[in-house]
mmCIF file of C-alpha atoms in Angstrom:
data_model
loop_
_atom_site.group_PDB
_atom_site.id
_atom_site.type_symbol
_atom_site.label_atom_id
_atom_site.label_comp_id
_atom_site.label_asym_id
_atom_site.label_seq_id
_atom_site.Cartn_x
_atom_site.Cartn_y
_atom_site.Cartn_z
ATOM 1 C CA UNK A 1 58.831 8.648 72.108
ATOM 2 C CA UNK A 2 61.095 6.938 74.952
ATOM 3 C CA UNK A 3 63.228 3.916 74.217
ATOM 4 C CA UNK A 4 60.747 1.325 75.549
ATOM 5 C CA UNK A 5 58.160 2.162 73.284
ATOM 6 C CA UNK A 6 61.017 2.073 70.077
ATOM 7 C CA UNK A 7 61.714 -1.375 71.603
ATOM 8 C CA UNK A 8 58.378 -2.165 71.325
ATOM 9 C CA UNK A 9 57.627 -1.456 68.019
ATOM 10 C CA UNK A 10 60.613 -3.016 66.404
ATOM 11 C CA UNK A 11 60.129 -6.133 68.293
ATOM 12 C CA UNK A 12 56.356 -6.239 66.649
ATOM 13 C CA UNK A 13 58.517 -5.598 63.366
ATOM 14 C CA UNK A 14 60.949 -8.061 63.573
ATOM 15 C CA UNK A 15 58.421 -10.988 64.572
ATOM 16 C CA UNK A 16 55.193 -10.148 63.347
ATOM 17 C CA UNK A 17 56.392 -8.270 60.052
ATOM 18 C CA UNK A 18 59.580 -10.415 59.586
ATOM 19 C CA UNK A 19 60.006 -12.965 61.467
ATOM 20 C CA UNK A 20 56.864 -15.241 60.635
ATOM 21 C CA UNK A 21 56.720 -14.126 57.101
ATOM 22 C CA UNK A 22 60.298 -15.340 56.691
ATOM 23 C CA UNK A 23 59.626 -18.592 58.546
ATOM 24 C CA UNK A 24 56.580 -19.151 56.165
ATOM 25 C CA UNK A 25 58.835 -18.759 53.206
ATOM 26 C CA UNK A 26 61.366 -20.843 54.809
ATOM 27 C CA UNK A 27 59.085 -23.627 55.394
ATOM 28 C CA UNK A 28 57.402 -23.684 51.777
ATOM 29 C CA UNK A 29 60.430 -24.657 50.598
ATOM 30 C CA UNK A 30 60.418 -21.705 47.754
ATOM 31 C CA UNK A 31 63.803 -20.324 46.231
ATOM 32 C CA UNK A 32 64.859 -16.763 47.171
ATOM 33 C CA UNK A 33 63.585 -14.603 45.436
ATOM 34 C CA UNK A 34 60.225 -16.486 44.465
ATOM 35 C CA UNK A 35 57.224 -14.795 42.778
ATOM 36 C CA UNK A 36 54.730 -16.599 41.637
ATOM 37 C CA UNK A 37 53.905 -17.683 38.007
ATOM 38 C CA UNK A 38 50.161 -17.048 38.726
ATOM 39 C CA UNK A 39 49.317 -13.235 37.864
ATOM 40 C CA UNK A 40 46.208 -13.285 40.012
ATOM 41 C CA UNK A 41 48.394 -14.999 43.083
ATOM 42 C CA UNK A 42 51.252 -12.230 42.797
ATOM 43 C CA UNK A 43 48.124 -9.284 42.990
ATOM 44 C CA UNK A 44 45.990 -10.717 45.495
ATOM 45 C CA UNK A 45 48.980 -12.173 47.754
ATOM 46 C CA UNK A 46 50.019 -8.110 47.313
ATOM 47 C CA UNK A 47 46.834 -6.651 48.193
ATOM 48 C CA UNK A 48 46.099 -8.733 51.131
ATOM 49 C CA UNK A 49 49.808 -7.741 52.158
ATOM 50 C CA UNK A 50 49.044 -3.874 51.826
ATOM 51 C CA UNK A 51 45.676 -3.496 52.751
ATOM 52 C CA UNK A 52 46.663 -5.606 56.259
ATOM 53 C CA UNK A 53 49.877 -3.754 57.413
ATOM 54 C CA UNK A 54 48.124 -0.295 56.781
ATOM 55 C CA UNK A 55 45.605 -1.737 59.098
ATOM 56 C CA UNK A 56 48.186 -2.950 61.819
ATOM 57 C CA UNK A 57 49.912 0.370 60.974
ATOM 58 C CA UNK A 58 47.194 2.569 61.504
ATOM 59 C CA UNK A 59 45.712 0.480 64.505
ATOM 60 C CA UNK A 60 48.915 1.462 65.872
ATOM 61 C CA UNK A 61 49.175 4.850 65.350
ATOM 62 C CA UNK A 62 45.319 5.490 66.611
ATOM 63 C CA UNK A 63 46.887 3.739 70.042
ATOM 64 C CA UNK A 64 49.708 5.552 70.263
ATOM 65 C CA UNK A 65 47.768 9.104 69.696
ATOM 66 C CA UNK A 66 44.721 8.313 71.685
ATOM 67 C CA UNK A 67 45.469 5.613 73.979
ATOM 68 C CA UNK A 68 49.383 7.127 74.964
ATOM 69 C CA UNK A 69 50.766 3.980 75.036
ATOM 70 C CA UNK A 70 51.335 0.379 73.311
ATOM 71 C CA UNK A 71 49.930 -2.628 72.898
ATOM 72 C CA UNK A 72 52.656 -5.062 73.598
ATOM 73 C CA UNK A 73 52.621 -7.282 76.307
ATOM 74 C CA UNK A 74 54.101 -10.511 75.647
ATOM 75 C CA UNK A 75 52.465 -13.201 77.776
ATOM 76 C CA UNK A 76 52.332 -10.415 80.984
ATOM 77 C CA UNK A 77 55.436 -9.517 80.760
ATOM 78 C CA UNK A 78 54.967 -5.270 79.589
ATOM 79 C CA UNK A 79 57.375 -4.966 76.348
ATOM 80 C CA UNK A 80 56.155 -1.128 76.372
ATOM 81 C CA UNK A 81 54.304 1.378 78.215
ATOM 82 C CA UNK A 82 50.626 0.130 78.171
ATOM 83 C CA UNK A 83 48.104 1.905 76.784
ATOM 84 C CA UNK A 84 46.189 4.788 79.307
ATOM 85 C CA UNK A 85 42.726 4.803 77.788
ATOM 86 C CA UNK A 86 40.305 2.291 76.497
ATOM 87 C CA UNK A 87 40.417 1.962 72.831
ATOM 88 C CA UNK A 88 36.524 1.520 71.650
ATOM 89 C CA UNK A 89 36.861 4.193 68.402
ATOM 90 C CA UNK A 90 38.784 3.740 65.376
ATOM 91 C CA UNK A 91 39.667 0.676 64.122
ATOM 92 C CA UNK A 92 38.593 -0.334 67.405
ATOM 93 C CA UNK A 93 34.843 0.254 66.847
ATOM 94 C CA UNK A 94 34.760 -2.945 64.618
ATOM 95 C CA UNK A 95 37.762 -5.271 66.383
ATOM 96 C CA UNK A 96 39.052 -5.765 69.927
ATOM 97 C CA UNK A 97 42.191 -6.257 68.225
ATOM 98 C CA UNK A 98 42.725 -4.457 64.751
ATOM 99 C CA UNK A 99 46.903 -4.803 64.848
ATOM 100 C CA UNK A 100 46.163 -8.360 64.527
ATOM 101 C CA UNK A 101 43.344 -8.698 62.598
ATOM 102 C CA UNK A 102 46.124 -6.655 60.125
ATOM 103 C CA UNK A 103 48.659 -9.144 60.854
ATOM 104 C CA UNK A 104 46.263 -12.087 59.874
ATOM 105 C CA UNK A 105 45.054 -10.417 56.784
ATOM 106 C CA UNK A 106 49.253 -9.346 56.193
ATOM 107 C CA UNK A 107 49.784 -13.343 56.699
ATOM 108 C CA UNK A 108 47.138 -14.254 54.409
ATOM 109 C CA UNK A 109 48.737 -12.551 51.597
ATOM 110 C CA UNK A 110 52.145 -13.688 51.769
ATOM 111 C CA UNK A 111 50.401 -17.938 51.943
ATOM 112 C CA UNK A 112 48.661 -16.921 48.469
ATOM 113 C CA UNK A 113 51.971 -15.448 47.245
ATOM 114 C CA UNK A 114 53.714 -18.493 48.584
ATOM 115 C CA UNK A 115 50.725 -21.256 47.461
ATOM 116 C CA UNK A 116 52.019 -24.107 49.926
ATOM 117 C CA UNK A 117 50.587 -25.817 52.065
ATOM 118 C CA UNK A 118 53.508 -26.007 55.137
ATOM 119 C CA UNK A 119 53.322 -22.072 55.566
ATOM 120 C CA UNK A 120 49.531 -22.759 57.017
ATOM 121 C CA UNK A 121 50.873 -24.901 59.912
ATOM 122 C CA UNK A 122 53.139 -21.732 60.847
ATOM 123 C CA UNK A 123 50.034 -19.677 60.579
ATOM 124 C CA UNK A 124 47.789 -21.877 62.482
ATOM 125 C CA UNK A 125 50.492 -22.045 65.169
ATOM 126 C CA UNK A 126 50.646 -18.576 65.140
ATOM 127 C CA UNK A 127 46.954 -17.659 65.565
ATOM 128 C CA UNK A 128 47.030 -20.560 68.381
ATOM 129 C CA UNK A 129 49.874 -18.519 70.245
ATOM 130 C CA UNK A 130 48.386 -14.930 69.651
ATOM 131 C CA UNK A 131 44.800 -16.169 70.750
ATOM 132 C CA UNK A 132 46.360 -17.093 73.814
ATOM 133 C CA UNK A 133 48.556 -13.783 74.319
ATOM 134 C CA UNK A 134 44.844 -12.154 73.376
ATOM 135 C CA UNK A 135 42.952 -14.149 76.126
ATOM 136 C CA UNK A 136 45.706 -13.092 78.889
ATOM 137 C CA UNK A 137 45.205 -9.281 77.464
ATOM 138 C CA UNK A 138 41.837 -9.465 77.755
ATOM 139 C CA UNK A 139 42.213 -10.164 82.019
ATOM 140 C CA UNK A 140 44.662 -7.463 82.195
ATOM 141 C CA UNK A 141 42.685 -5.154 80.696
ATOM 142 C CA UNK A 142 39.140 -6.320 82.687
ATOM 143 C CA UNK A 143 41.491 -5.369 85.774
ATOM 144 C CA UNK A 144 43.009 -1.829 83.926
ATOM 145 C CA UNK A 145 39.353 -0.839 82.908
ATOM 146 C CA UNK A 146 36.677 -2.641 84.979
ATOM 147 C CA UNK A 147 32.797 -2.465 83.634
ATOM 148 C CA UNK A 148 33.947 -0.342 80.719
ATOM 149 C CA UNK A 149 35.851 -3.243 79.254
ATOM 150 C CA UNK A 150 33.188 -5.300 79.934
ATOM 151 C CA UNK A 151 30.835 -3.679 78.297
ATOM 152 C CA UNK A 152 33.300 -3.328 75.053
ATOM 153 C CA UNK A 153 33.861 -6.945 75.238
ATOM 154 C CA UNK A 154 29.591 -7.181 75.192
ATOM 155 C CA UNK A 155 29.491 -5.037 71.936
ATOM 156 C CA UNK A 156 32.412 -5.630 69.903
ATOM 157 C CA UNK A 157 34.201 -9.160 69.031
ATOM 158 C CA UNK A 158 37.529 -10.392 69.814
ATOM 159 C CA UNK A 159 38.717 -9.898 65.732
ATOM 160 C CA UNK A 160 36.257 -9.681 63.399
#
């Protein structure tokens, strides 16, 4: 694995895994640490968690092994080596975009664990910016992989 792609994943790390989640808390307005008193808020808010990084985690991994590259582009700019092949198996049989589908369900959890009501407006913002990053993807990769693309887009929707 060459630098760019290391650079790559930590940067999905540091926003996506860190960086929002810790804004989210930030904006709740919740001490440090904070669990919450609800039992059934502090297991589903950890389940969602899990059970949507594994996905991002193994969406990644299936990329990395099949497709020989990354998915990172940040708004055309290439943040790692793009990916070589089409990704239509896997995770990818059932999303367009399983990393973030992952992320979404990952983000879910921590706004039950945090029960407020400002961490939403950092999600919605979030899924506003990503669904644009996703829409510019989506050209890059009708140019990378022509009528094959196409016809993936045809059969299989943009998350869920």
């Amino acid at each position: 694995m060459n630098k760019s792609h290391i650079f790559g994943y930590l940067l999905g790390l540091l926003i996506f895994v860190i960086g929002i989640p810790a804004l989210m808390w930030l904006v709740s307005g919740r001490p440090w640490p904070y669990v919450p008193a609800s039992a059934v808020l502090c297991v589903v808010g950890v389940l969602l968690a899990v059970v949507g990084l594994a996905l991002s985690i193994y969406s990644i991994i299936y990329m990395r092994i099949v497709g020989k590259g990354n998915p990172f582009d940040a708004y055309n700019h290439e943040v790692a080596p793009r990916t070589q092949h089409l990704m239509t198996g896997g995770p990818y049989r059932l999303s367009r975009n399983p990393m973030l589908v992952g992320i979404y369900i990952y983000d879910v959890g921590i706004l039950v664990w945090l029960w407020s009501a400002l961490p939403l407006l950092v999600f919605l913002v979030e899924v506003i910016l990503l669904t644009i990053q996703v829409r510019s993807e989506e050209k890059r990769l009708e140019k990378d992989f022509g009528q094959d693309y196409l016809d993936y887009k045809k059969r299989v929707r943009r998350y869920l």
